[in-house]
XYZ file of C-alpha atoms in Angstrom:
232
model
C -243.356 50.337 -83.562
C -241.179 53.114 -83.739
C -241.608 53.941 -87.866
C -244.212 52.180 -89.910
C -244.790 52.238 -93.749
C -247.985 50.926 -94.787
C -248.262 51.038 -99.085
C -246.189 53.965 -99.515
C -245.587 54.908 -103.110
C -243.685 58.105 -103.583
C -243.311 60.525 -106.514
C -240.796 62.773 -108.363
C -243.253 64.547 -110.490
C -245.374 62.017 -112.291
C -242.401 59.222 -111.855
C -243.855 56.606 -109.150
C -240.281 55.802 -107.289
C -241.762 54.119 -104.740
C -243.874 51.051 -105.242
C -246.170 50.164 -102.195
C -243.683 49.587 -99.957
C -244.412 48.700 -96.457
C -241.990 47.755 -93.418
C -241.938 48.820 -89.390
C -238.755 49.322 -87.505
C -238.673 48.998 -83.720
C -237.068 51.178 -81.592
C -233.600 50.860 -80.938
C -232.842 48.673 -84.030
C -230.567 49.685 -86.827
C -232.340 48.973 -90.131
C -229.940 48.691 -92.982
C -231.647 49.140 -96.630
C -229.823 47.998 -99.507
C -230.026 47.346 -103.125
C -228.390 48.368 -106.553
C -228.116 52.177 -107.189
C -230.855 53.593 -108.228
C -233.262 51.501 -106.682
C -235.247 54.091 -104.520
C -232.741 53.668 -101.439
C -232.241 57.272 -101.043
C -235.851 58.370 -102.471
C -236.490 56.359 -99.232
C -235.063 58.230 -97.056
C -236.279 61.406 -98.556
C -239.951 60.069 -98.145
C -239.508 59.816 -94.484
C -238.612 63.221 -94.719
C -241.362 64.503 -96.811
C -238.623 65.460 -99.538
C -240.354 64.017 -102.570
C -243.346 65.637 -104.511
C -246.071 63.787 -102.976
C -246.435 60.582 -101.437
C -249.474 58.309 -100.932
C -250.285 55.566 -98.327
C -249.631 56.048 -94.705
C -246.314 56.952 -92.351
C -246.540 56.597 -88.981
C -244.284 57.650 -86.339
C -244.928 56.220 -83.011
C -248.224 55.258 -84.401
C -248.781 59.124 -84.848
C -249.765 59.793 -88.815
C -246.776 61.824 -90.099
C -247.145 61.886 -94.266
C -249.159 64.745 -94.282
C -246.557 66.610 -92.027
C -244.199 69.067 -93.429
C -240.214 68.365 -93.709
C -239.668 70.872 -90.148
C -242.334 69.181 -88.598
C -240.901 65.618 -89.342
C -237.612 66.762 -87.627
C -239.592 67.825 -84.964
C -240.793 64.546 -83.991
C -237.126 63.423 -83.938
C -236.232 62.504 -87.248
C -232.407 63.576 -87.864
C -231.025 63.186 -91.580
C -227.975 63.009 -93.206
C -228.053 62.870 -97.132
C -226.168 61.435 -99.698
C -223.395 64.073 -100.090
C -224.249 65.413 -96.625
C -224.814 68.470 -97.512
C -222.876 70.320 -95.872
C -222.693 74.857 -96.353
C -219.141 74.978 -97.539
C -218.908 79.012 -96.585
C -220.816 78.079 -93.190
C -218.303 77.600 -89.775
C -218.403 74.128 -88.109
C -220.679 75.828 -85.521
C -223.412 77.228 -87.692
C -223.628 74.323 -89.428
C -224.071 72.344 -86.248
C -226.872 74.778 -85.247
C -228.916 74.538 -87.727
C -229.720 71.018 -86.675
C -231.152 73.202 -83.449
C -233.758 74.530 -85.449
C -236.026 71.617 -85.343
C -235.531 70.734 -81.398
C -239.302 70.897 -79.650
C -236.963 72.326 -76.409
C -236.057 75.432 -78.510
C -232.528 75.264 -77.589
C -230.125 76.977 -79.460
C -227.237 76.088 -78.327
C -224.749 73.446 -79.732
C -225.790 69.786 -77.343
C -223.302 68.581 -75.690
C -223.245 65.130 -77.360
C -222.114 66.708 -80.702
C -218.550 67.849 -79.036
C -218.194 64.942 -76.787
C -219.081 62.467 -79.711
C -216.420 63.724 -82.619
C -213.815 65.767 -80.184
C -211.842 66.869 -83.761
C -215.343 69.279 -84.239
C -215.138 70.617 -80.748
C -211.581 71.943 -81.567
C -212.432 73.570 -84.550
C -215.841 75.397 -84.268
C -214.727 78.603 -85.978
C -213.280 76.760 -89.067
C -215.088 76.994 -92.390
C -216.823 73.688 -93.307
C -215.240 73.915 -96.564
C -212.107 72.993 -95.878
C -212.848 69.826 -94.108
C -211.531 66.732 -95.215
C -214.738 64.217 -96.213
C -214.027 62.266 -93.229
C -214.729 65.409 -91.297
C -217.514 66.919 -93.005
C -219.555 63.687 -92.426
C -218.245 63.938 -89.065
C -219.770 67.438 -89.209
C -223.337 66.090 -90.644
C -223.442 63.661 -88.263
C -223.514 65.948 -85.225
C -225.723 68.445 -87.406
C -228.219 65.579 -87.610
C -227.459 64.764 -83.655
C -228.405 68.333 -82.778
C -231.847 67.811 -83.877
C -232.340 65.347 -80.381
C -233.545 62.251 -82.453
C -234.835 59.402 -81.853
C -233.713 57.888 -85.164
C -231.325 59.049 -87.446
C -231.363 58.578 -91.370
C -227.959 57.926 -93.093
C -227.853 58.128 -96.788
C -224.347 56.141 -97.610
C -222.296 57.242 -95.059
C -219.561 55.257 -96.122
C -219.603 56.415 -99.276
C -216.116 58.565 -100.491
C -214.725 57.713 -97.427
C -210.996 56.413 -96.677
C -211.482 52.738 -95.021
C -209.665 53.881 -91.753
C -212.295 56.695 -91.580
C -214.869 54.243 -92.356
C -213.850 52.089 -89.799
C -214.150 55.356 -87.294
C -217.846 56.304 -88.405
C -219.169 52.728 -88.389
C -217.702 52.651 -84.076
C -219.367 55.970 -83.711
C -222.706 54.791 -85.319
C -222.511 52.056 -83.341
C -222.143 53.613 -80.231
C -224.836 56.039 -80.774
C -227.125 52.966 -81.585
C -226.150 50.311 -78.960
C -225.132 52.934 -76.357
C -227.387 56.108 -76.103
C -230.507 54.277 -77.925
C -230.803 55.816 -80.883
C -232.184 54.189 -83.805
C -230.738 54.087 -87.485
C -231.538 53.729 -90.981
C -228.727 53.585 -92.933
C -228.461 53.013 -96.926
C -224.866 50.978 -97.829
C -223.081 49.777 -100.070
C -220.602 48.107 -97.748
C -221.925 44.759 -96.981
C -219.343 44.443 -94.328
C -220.667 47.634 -92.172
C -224.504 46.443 -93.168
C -223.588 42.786 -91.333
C -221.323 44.587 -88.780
C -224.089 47.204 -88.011
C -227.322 46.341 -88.624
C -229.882 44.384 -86.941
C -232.362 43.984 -89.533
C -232.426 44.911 -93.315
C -234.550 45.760 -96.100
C -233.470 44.397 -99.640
C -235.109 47.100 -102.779
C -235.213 46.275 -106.259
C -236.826 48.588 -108.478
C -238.961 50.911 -105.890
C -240.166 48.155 -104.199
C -239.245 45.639 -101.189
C -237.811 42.320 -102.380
C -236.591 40.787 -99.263
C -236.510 41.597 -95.375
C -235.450 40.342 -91.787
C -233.004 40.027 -89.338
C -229.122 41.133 -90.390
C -227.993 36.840 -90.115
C -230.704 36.128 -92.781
C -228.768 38.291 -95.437
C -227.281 35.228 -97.076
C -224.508 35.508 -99.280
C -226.673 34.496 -102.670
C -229.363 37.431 -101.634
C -227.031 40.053 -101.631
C -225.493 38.434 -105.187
C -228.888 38.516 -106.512
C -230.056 42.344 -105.669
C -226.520 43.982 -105.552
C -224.480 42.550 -108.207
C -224.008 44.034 -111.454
């Protein structure tokens, strides 16, 4: 398996978030985890990372133990992220913001990878613009290819739909696709769009309240499941 979770309960301070949760993704797939907001979809995502207080229970990459590894050294082992918001440096060009994806590569390179450019073309003509004044299309365009430059092997996408115009959503769901189906790399995504989860995804998770409710392959996401954990 390419990430396992075995009983993982994760804290902000003394506020359990997580609630023994447990799944394994293979490689290649594109995992889609959904649920209500507020949940613990993106707490999730930041326990992969090592971005909550403390966790307990055990994370394995490549059956290597990972949870006691530090947020740089996750990245090293190919872990690219893209949060909710995407957090992108506003007073930062397009080209230092792509290289500080570089930081974590284990090759040392430091200069932007190819894939970045050839992947979203608008970036490539517009290195030396400030990231600021990107539209929102663009900047998650921009934290896209900042979470490429890292050389992952899976890539984590908090909402990446989220704020976005539908034609632009359209765009970023083909290019997510093609990184997946084409060049191999896996995803975890978090959505709200049950349209991109079903056009995306192979397999989801369903959370309710910290915890796993339901799982499987994308065609066993029926209709009353997602009116049960993602209606209001």
């Amino acid at each position: 398996m390419l990430l396992t979770f075995d009983n993982v309960s994760s804290y902000y301070g003394a506020t359990r978030i997580l609630r023994d949760f447990s799944f394994d993704m293979e490689k290649g797939q594109c995992l889609c985890v959904l649920g209500r907001n507020g949940v613990g979809k993106t707490t999730l995502m930041r326990t992969i990372m090592g971005l909550t207080d403390r966790s307990t229970g055990a994370i394995r990459i490549n059956g290597e133990a990972i949870e006691a590894k530090a947020p740089y050294q996750r990245a090293g082992y190919g872990i690219g992220y893209v949060p909710q918001g995407r957090g992108i440096l506003a007073d930062f060009t397009v080209r230092e913001n792509i290289l500080l994806g570089t930081f974590a590569r284990k090759d040392k390179a430091s200069e932007i990878p190819e894939i970045c450019l050839r992947v979203f073309p608008y970036l490539r003509d517009n290195l030396e613009r400030r990231a600021g004044l990107l539209s929102g299309g663009q900047k998650q365009q921009l934290a896209i290819a900042r979470a490429l430059a890292v050389g992952p092997q899976v890539l984590l996408l908090d909402e990446p739909t989220e704020g976005i115009q539908p034609n632009i959503v359209h765009e970023i769901g083909e290019i997510l696709r093609m990184l997946n189906k084409e060049l191999g790399i896996s995803l975890i995504l978090t959505e709200q769009h049950i349209k991109v989860a079903r056009k995306l995804g192979d397999a989801f998770l369903m959370v309710d309240n910290g915890r796993v409710v339901a799982r499987g392959a994308i065609s066993e996401m029926t209709d009353a499941l997602v009116e049960k954990h993602m209606t209001i």
